[in-house]
Structure formats: C-alpha cells, structure tokens
CSV table of C-alpha atoms and ligand atoms in Angstrom, one decimal:
chain,number,residue,atom,x,y,z
A,1,MET,CA,16.0,14.6,-40.1
A,2,PHE,CA,19.3,12.8,-39.7
A,3,PRO,CA,22.1,14.0,-39.5
A,4,ILE,CA,20.6,17.2,-38.0
A,5,HIS,CA,18.9,15.3,-35.2
A,6,ARG,CA,21.1,13.0,-33.2
A,7,PRO,CA,19.3,12.1,-29.9
A,8,ARG,CA,22.4,10.3,-28.8
A,9,ARG,CA,24.1,13.7,-28.2
A,10,LEU,CA,22.2,14.0,-24.9
A,11,ARG,CA,23.1,10.5,-23.8
A,12,ARG,CA,26.9,10.9,-24.2
A,13,THR,CA,27.9,11.3,-20.5
A,14,ASP,CA,26.5,10.5,-17.1
A,15,ILE,CA,26.2,14.2,-16.2
A,16,LEU,CA,24.4,15.0,-19.4
A,17,ARG,CA,22.0,12.1,-18.9
A,18,LYS,CA,21.3,13.4,-15.4
A,19,MET,CA,20.7,16.9,-16.6
A,20,VAL,CA,17.9,15.8,-19.0
A,21,ARG,CA,16.5,13.1,-16.8
A,22,GLU,CA,12.7,13.3,-16.6
A,23,THR,CA,12.0,11.2,-13.5
A,24,THR,CA,14.0,11.2,-10.3
A,25,LEU,CA,13.3,9.0,-7.3
A,26,THR,CA,13.8,10.2,-3.8
A,27,PRO,CA,13.2,8.4,-0.4
A,28,GLN,CA,10.3,10.9,0.1
A,29,ASP,CA,8.4,9.0,-2.6
A,30,PHE,CA,8.0,5.9,-0.5
A,31,ILE,CA,5.7,4.4,2.1
A,32,TYR,CA,7.1,1.3,3.8
A,33,PRO,CA,4.6,-1.5,4.7
A,34,MET,CA,5.0,-3.3,8.1
A,35,PHE,CA,3.3,-6.3,9.7
A,36,VAL,CA,2.7,-6.1,13.4
A,37,VAL,CA,1.9,-9.1,15.7
A,38,PRO,CA,1.2,-9.5,19.4
A,39,GLY,CA,4.1,-10.3,21.8
A,40,LYS,CA,7.5,-9.0,22.6
A,41,LYS,CA,10.8,-9.4,20.8
A,42,VAL,CA,9.1,-11.2,17.9
A,43,LYS,CA,10.7,-10.9,14.5
A,44,ASN,CA,9.4,-13.7,12.2
A,45,PRO,CA,10.8,-13.8,8.7
A,46,ILE,CA,8.1,-14.0,6.0
A,47,SER,CA,9.4,-16.9,3.8
A,48,SER,CA,7.9,-15.7,0.5
A,49,MET,CA,9.1,-12.1,1.1
A,50,PRO,CA,12.8,-12.2,1.9
A,51,GLU,CA,14.0,-9.4,4.3
A,52,CYS,CA,10.4,-8.7,5.4
A,53,PHE,CA,9.2,-9.6,8.9
A,54,GLN,CA,6.2,-9.9,11.2
A,55,GLU,CA,7.2,-7.8,14.2
A,56,SER,CA,6.0,-7.2,17.7
A,57,ILE,CA,5.5,-3.6,18.6
A,58,ASP,CA,8.9,-3.2,20.3
A,59,GLU,CA,10.6,-4.4,17.1
A,60,ALA,CA,8.3,-2.4,14.9
A,61,VAL,CA,9.4,0.8,16.7
A,62,LYS,CA,13.0,0.0,16.0
A,63,THR,CA,12.2,-0.6,12.3
A,64,ALA,CA,10.2,2.6,12.1
A,65,LYS,CA,13.2,4.5,13.5
A,66,GLU,CA,15.4,3.1,10.8
A,67,VAL,CA,12.8,3.9,8.1
A,68,PHE,CA,12.5,7.5,9.3
A,69,SER,CA,16.3,7.9,9.5
A,70,LEU,CA,16.5,6.9,5.8
A,71,GLY,CA,14.4,9.9,4.8
A,72,ILE,CA,11.2,7.8,4.2
A,73,PRO,CA,8.3,9.9,5.4
A,74,ALA,CA,5.7,7.2,6.1
A,75,ILE,CA,4.9,3.6,7.0
A,76,ILE,CA,1.7,1.6,6.5
A,77,LEU,CA,0.7,-0.8,9.2
A,78,PHE,CA,-1.0,-4.2,8.8
A,79,GLY,CA,-2.1,-6.0,12.0
A,80,ILE,CA,-2.2,-9.7,12.6
A,81,PRO,CA,-4.5,-10.0,15.6
A,82,GLU,CA,-4.6,-12.6,18.4
A,83,HIS,CA,-8.3,-13.3,17.8
A,84,LYS,CA,-10.3,-13.6,14.6
A,85,ASP,CA,-14.1,-14.0,14.3
A,86,GLU,CA,-17.0,-13.8,11.9
A,87,LYS,CA,-17.5,-10.1,12.7
A,88,ALA,CA,-13.9,-8.9,12.7
A,89,SER,CA,-14.3,-7.6,16.3
A,90,SER,CA,-10.6,-7.2,16.8
A,91,ALA,CA,-10.5,-4.7,13.9
A,92,TYR,CA,-11.8,-1.9,16.1
A,93,ASP,CA,-10.4,-3.1,19.5
A,94,GLU,CA,-8.8,-0.1,21.3
A,95,LYS,CA,-6.2,-2.5,22.6
A,96,GLY,CA,-5.7,-4.2,19.3
A,97,VAL,CA,-2.2,-4.7,18.0
A,98,VAL,CA,-2.5,-2.0,15.3
A,99,GLN,CA,-4.0,0.5,17.7
A,100,GLN,CA,-1.2,-0.1,20.2
A,101,ALA,CA,1.5,0.0,17.5
A,102,ILE,CA,0.2,3.3,16.2
A,103,LYS,CA,0.5,4.8,19.7
A,104,ALA,CA,4.0,3.4,20.3
A,105,ILE,CA,5.3,4.5,17.0
A,106,LYS,CA,3.8,8.0,17.2
A,107,ASP,CA,5.2,8.3,20.8
A,108,ALA,CA,8.7,7.4,19.5
A,109,LEU,CA,8.5,9.3,16.2
A,110,PRO,CA,5.9,12.1,16.2
A,111,ASP,CA,6.9,13.3,12.7
A,112,LEU,CA,6.8,9.9,11.0
A,113,ILE,CA,3.5,9.7,9.0
A,114,VAL,CA,1.6,6.6,10.2
A,115,VAL,CA,-0.8,5.1,7.7
A,116,THR,CA,-3.1,2.2,8.6
A,117,ASP,CA,-4.7,-0.3,6.3
A,118,VAL,CA,-8.4,-0.4,7.0
A,119,CYS,CA,-9.8,-3.8,6.0
A,120,LEU,CA,-11.5,-6.8,7.6
A,121,CYS,CA,-9.6,-9.6,6.0
A,122,GLU,CA,-6.9,-9.8,8.7
A,123,TYR,CA,-9.6,-10.0,11.4
A,124,THR,CA,-12.3,-12.3,10.0
A,125,SER,CA,-12.2,-16.0,10.7
A,126,HIS,CA,-13.1,-16.6,7.0
A,127,GLY,CA,-10.5,-14.2,5.6
A,128,HIS,CA,-12.9,-12.1,3.5
A,129,CYS,CA,-12.8,-8.3,3.5
A,130,GLY,CA,-16.4,-8.0,4.6
A,131,ILE,CA,-19.1,-9.4,6.8
A,132,ILE,CA,-20.8,-12.5,5.4
A,133,LYS,CA,-24.6,-12.6,5.2
A,134,ASN,CA,-26.4,-15.6,3.5
A,135,GLY,CA,-23.1,-16.7,2.0
A,136,LYS,CA,-22.4,-13.3,0.4
A,137,ILE,CA,-20.0,-10.5,1.3
A,138,ASP,CA,-22.5,-7.9,2.6
A,139,ASN,CA,-21.6,-4.4,1.5
A,140,ASP,CA,-23.7,-2.1,3.8
A,141,SER,CA,-23.2,-3.9,7.1
A,142,THR,CA,-19.4,-4.0,6.4
A,143,LEU,CA,-19.3,-0.2,6.1
A,144,GLU,CA,-20.3,0.1,9.8
A,145,ILE,CA,-17.4,-2.1,10.9
A,146,LEU,CA,-14.9,-0.3,8.6
A,147,ALA,CA,-16.1,3.0,10.1
A,148,LEU,CA,-15.4,1.7,13.6
A,149,GLU,CA,-12.0,0.4,12.6
A,150,ALA,CA,-11.0,3.7,10.9
A,151,LEU,CA,-12.2,5.6,14.0
A,152,SER,CA,-10.2,3.4,16.3
A,153,HIS,CA,-7.0,4.0,14.2
A,154,ALA,CA,-7.7,7.8,14.3
A,155,ARG,CA,-8.1,7.7,18.1
A,156,ALA,CA,-4.9,5.9,18.4
A,157,GLY,CA,-3.1,8.7,16.5
A,158,ALA,CA,-3.0,7.5,12.8
A,159,ASP,CA,-2.3,10.4,10.4
A,160,ILE,CA,-3.8,8.6,7.4
A,161,VAL,CA,-6.3,5.8,7.1
A,162,ALA,CA,-6.2,3.6,4.0
A,163,PRO,CA,-9.4,1.6,3.2
A,164,SER,CA,-8.4,-1.5,1.1
A,165,ASP,CA,-11.7,-3.5,1.3
A,166,MET,CA,-13.3,-2.3,-2.0
A,167,MET,CA,-16.8,-2.0,-0.5
A,168,ASP,CA,-19.0,0.6,-2.2
A,169,GLY,CA,-19.5,3.8,-0.2
A,170,ARG,CA,-16.8,3.2,2.3
A,171,ILE,CA,-15.0,6.4,1.8
A,172,GLY,CA,-18.0,8.5,2.4
A,173,ARG,CA,-19.0,6.4,5.5
A,174,ILE,CA,-15.5,6.7,6.9
A,175,ARG,CA,-15.2,10.5,6.2
A,176,LYS,CA,-18.5,11.0,8.0
A,177,VAL,CA,-17.5,9.2,11.2
A,178,LEU,CA,-14.1,10.8,11.3
A,179,ASP,CA,-15.6,14.3,10.9
A,180,GLU,CA,-18.4,13.6,13.5
A,181,GLU,CA,-15.8,12.4,16.0
A,182,GLY,CA,-13.5,15.4,15.6
A,183,PHE,CA,-10.9,13.9,13.2
A,184,SER,CA,-11.4,16.2,10.3
A,185,ASP,CA,-7.6,16.4,9.8
A,186,VAL,CA,-7.2,12.6,9.4
A,187,ILE,CA,-6.4,12.0,5.7
A,188,ILE,CA,-8.0,9.2,3.6
A,189,LEU,CA,-5.8,7.4,1.2
A,190,SER,CA,-8.2,5.2,-0.7
A,191,TYR,CA,-7.3,2.0,-2.4
A,192,ALA,CA,-9.5,3.3,-5.2
A,193,ALA,CA,-8.6,1.0,-8.1
A,194,LYS,CA,-7.7,-2.3,-6.4
A,195,TYR,CA,-7.7,-5.3,-8.7
A,196,ALA,CA,-8.5,-8.9,-7.9
A,197,SER,CA,-4.8,-9.8,-8.5
A,198,SER,CA,-2.8,-13.0,-8.0
A,199,PHE,CA,0.2,-10.8,-7.1
A,200,TYR,CA,-1.1,-10.6,-3.5
A,201,GLY,CA,-0.2,-14.2,-2.8
A,202,PRO,CA,2.9,-13.6,-0.6
A,203,PHE,CA,1.1,-10.8,1.4
A,204,ARG,CA,-1.6,-13.2,2.4
A,205,GLU,CA,1.0,-15.5,3.9
A,206,ALA,CA,2.4,-12.4,5.7
A,207,ALA,CA,-0.9,-11.2,7.0
A,208,GLN,CA,-2.5,-14.6,7.4
A,209,SER,CA,-5.5,-13.4,5.4
A,210,THR,CA,-6.1,-15.9,2.6
A,211,PRO,CA,-9.9,-16.4,2.1
A,212,ALA,CA,-11.0,-19.7,3.5
A,213,PHE,CA,-13.4,-20.1,0.5
A,214,GLY,CA,-14.0,-18.5,-2.8
A,215,ASP,CA,-12.0,-15.4,-3.9
A,216,ARG,CA,-12.2,-11.6,-3.8
A,217,ARG,CA,-13.6,-11.1,-7.3
A,218,SER,CA,-17.0,-10.0,-6.1
A,219,TYR,CA,-15.5,-6.9,-4.6
A,220,GLN,CA,-12.0,-6.3,-6.1
A,221,MET,CA,-11.8,-5.2,-9.8
A,222,ASP,CA,-11.5,-7.3,-12.8
A,223,PRO,CA,-7.9,-7.0,-14.2
A,224,ALA,CA,-9.3,-6.7,-17.7
A,225,ASN,CA,-11.0,-3.4,-16.9
A,226,ARG,CA,-9.5,0.0,-17.6
A,227,ARG,CA,-12.4,2.5,-17.8
A,228,GLU,CA,-13.9,1.1,-14.6
A,229,ALA,CA,-10.8,2.3,-12.7
A,230,LEU,CA,-11.7,5.9,-13.6
A,231,LYS,CA,-15.2,5.4,-12.3
A,232,GLU,CA,-14.0,4.0,-9.0
A,233,VAL,CA,-11.5,6.8,-8.5
A,234,ALA,CA,-14.1,9.5,-9.3
A,235,LEU,CA,-16.5,8.0,-6.8
A,236,ASP,CA,-13.9,7.9,-4.1
A,237,ILE,CA,-12.8,11.5,-4.7
A,238,GLU,CA,-16.5,12.6,-4.6
A,239,GLU,CA,-16.9,10.8,-1.3
A,240,GLY,CA,-13.8,12.6,0.2
A,241,ALA,CA,-10.7,10.6,-0.6
A,242,ASP,CA,-7.6,12.9,-0.3
A,243,ILE,CA,-5.2,10.5,-2.1
A,244,VAL,CA,-6.2,7.7,-4.5
A,245,MET,CA,-4.2,4.5,-5.1
A,246,VAL,CA,-3.9,2.0,-7.9
A,247,LYS,CA,-2.9,-1.5,-6.9
A,248,PRO,CA,-1.0,-3.5,-8.0
A,249,ALA,CA,1.5,-1.2,-9.8
A,250,LEU,CA,3.6,-3.0,-12.3
A,251,ALA,CA,1.0,-4.7,-14.5
A,252,TYR,CA,-1.2,-1.6,-14.1
A,253,LEU,CA,1.0,1.3,-15.3
A,254,ASP,CA,-1.7,2.2,-17.8
A,255,ILE,CA,-4.2,2.7,-15.0
A,256,ILE,CA,-1.7,4.8,-13.0
A,257,SER,CA,-1.2,7.0,-16.0
A,258,ASP,CA,-4.9,7.3,-16.7
A,259,VAL,CA,-5.6,8.3,-13.1
A,260,LYS,CA,-2.9,10.8,-13.1
A,261,LYS,CA,-4.1,12.4,-16.3
A,262,ASN,CA,-7.8,12.6,-15.3
A,263,PHE,CA,-7.7,13.8,-11.7
A,264,ASN,CA,-5.9,16.4,-9.6
A,265,VAL,CA,-5.3,14.6,-6.4
A,266,PRO,CA,-2.0,12.8,-5.4
A,267,VAL,CA,-1.8,9.4,-6.9
A,268,ALA,CA,-0.3,6.4,-5.0
A,269,ALA,CA,0.7,3.0,-6.4
A,270,TYR,CA,1.2,-0.2,-4.5
A,271,ASN,CA,4.2,-2.2,-5.6
A,272,VAL,CA,2.7,-5.3,-4.1
A,273,SER,CA,4.1,-8.4,-2.5
A,274,GLY,CA,4.2,-10.6,-5.6
A,275,GLU,CA,6.0,-7.9,-7.6
A,276,TYR,CA,8.6,-7.8,-4.8
A,277,SER,CA,8.9,-11.6,-4.4
A,278,MET,CA,9.4,-12.1,-8.2
A,279,VAL,CA,12.4,-9.9,-8.2
A,280,LYS,CA,13.8,-11.4,-5.0
A,281,ALA,CA,13.4,-14.9,-6.3
A,282,ALA,CA,15.0,-14.2,-9.6
A,283,ALA,CA,17.9,-12.4,-7.9
A,284,GLN,CA,18.5,-15.3,-5.5
A,285,LEU,CA,18.8,-17.6,-8.6
A,286,GLY,CA,21.3,-15.1,-10.1
A,287,TRP,CA,19.0,-14.4,-13.0
A,288,LEU,CA,18.5,-10.7,-12.4
A,289,ASN,CA,20.5,-7.9,-10.8
A,290,GLU,CA,18.2,-7.0,-7.9
A,291,GLU,CA,19.3,-3.5,-7.2
A,292,ALA,CA,19.2,-2.4,-10.9
A,293,VAL,CA,15.8,-4.1,-11.5
A,294,MET,CA,14.4,-2.6,-8.3
A,295,MET,CA,15.4,1.0,-9.3
A,296,GLU,CA,14.1,0.5,-12.8
A,297,ILE,CA,10.7,-0.7,-11.5
A,298,LEU,CA,10.3,2.1,-9.0
A,299,THR,CA,11.3,4.7,-11.6
A,300,ALA,CA,8.8,3.3,-14.0
A,301,ILE,CA,6.0,3.5,-11.5
A,302,LYS,CA,6.9,7.1,-10.8
A,303,ARG,CA,7.2,7.9,-14.5
A,304,ALA,CA,3.7,6.4,-15.1
A,305,GLY,CA,2.4,9.0,-12.7
A,306,ALA,CA,2.6,7.8,-9.2
A,307,ASP,CA,3.4,10.6,-6.6
A,308,ILE,CA,3.7,8.0,-3.8
A,309,ILE,CA,4.9,4.4,-4.0
A,310,LEU,CA,4.1,1.8,-1.3
A,311,THR,CA,6.9,-0.7,-1.6
A,312,TYR,CA,8.7,-3.4,0.4
A,313,PHE,CA,11.9,-2.1,-1.4
A,314,ALA,CA,11.6,1.3,0.3
A,315,LYS,CA,14.5,0.8,2.8
A,316,LYS,CA,16.8,-0.7,0.2
A,317,ALA,CA,16.0,1.9,-2.4
A,318,ALA,CA,16.4,4.8,0.1
A,319,LYS,CA,19.8,3.5,1.1
A,320,LEU,CA,20.9,3.5,-2.6
A,321,LEU,CA,19.5,6.9,-3.2
A,322,GLN,CA,21.3,8.5,-0.2
B,401,LIG,C1,-6.1,-6.2,2.5
B,401,LIG,C2,-4.9,-6.0,1.6
B,401,LIG,C3,-4.2,-6.8,0.8
B,401,LIG,C4,-3.1,-6.2,0.3
B,401,LIG,C5,-3.1,-4.9,1.0
B,401,LIG,N1,-4.2,-4.8,1.7
B,401,LIG,C6,-4.5,-8.2,0.4
B,401,LIG,C7,-5.7,-8.6,-0.4
B,401,LIG,O1,-6.5,-7.7,-0.8
B,401,LIG,O2,-5.9,-9.8,-0.6
B,401,LIG,C8,-2.0,-6.7,-0.6
B,401,LIG,C9,-0.7,-6.1,-0.5
B,401,LIG,C10,0.4,-6.9,-1.1
B,401,LIG,O3,0.2,-7.9,-1.8
B,401,LIG,O4,1.6,-6.5,-1.0
B,401,LIG,N2,-7.3,-6.3,1.8
C-alpha cells in the first residue's frame, strides 16, 4: 500500500484536521448537574469536587443563568432535603427543595430544560434508593414513592424526569402516573444501564446519600456485565423511556457504543463525580493538563455514541468551545 497510502497527508495542518474530524463537541451536548439545599445565600464547596457547590435556590438560579448563557441547554437537579426518613417522604413534598428549585429556575429561565433526578437515596434516612422491608430493598413498594416523586417534579414544572434508582418496572409506573395526571409531554430520561460503581464516591458526599449499611449491588448493575445492559435498555424503552442513559461513562464506553448501535433513541452518558475528581486531583498535582484531558474525555464519550453528556465539566468545556 505504502507509498500510495499516506494517512498523515490528512493530518498535516490544523485546518485539514478540522475538515476531516469525525466528532465535534458543542455546548448543546451537555447537561450540567446541580445540588440544591434549603436556605438562602448558601454556596458550600464540595471538597472532593473542586468548583462544584451545594447551593440554595437563589444561588442555583444565578448558576442556571450562567449555564444557559454558555449555550448549555439543560441542567439536572439533585436535592438535599431538610428531613430524611425511612419512607423518603420529602421526595414528593410539594414544598421540597427540588420542587421549589424547579419553579424558581423555570420562572427565571423558561427555555432552560430542567431535568430532575428521581431517586430515594437523598431522602431516606438509611441512604438506599428504595424502601426497606424485612431488611431488603423492596422493589414494588418503592415504585409507588418514585411515581409520587416524579409527579411532584412534573407539577413543579420539570421538563424531564430522570429515574436513577434501578428498580424494576419504574419507567412504566412513572409513565403511567404522568399520563394519568395530564403530563404526557414530560420526557423520561432513564438511567437505564446504571452500574454499581465506585466512581460515585464524591457524589455521595455532595448529595449526602451514602448508604448507612450494605451497598447498592442488589439493584445497580454488575460492572462485569455487558449483554445485561442491552436487556435493561430494551425494557426501559418498552416501558416508555424517551432517552436512555449509561452510567458511568469512561469505564463503560463499550456499553455506550453497544446501546447506540442497538437502539434508535437518544443516548445519554453520565461522566460521573469520580471521573471528574480524578482529573481535578491529578491536575492539582500538576500531573495532567486539565483542559486537554477534559476535552479528550468528553470527545471520547461522544465518539463512543453519546448524544448527550451529563458532566460537571459542562461550564468549563462550554467556555472553551465558545
Ligand atoms: C442517585 C444518583 C447517584 C448518582 C446520580 N444519581 C448516586 C448513586 O447511585 O449512588 C451519581 C452521580 C455521580 O457520581 O456523579 N441514585
């Protein structure tokens, strides 16, 4: 073949490389995760996630304005409630911190897409994503609470609800309640293939949702499994998911690629807290170039097949892309 074929010809100059580039990031690819807490003028740094904060609603509105002005179309909200109990009753409180944050942000920015994480782990006293019965995470009774939670988010004005609990049948249950209550336009972004990953460590500090006992392996997926992700995604689409997500992203690029090849709905990927913190820590030590590594990671997630990337880097990357 050589010397006829010289692939380096197309790499000679920057403009040539740009012309033949297969994957291009834009700020529209991103969803920015935010943590809301009760109170006013609260902006608590999250120590394991530099440049990320727990914010009261007034501060969250300011951040949301900045996010939107950068060309990022959406945020995802996580709530840290005042009150946690066995039954996660704050999860569907009309006056809960997430419900109020949705209203305040939609009032200020009607066009910003507001996504909400639907899960019980931030609201249960034990930190598990479901209701406990006889020492086990009970699937079917959890579905009823998740339905109430999703409905309360829709009533507050959420555009997209994103169930992250990994209970069986939650997508169908949530779709049913939303349709019955007149929210047939509310989109479901399902955390369809969510793995029991150690990369969520920093998030659990941020959301105060570390399980008080045991772990999440009886509901989240085994990191060793690949075919099972296709089964989870197929079930969620059948039950009515509009967008499906793979989480985490970086150690799961094969899963993102499989999901993209096998289904025809938009694919999201969650570049999770631990993936963010690793880059931040190495950069602080001077071991990595943060901006270059960030762009490489985000590009790789998109190249693997993600249409949408949830990332704590969203603001920083959008600024660089502008
Ligand atoms: C709630 C939830 C988690 C994350 C998103 N939603 C934590 C978990 O499942 O333990 C993790 C996000 C991140 O690490 O950035 N279930």
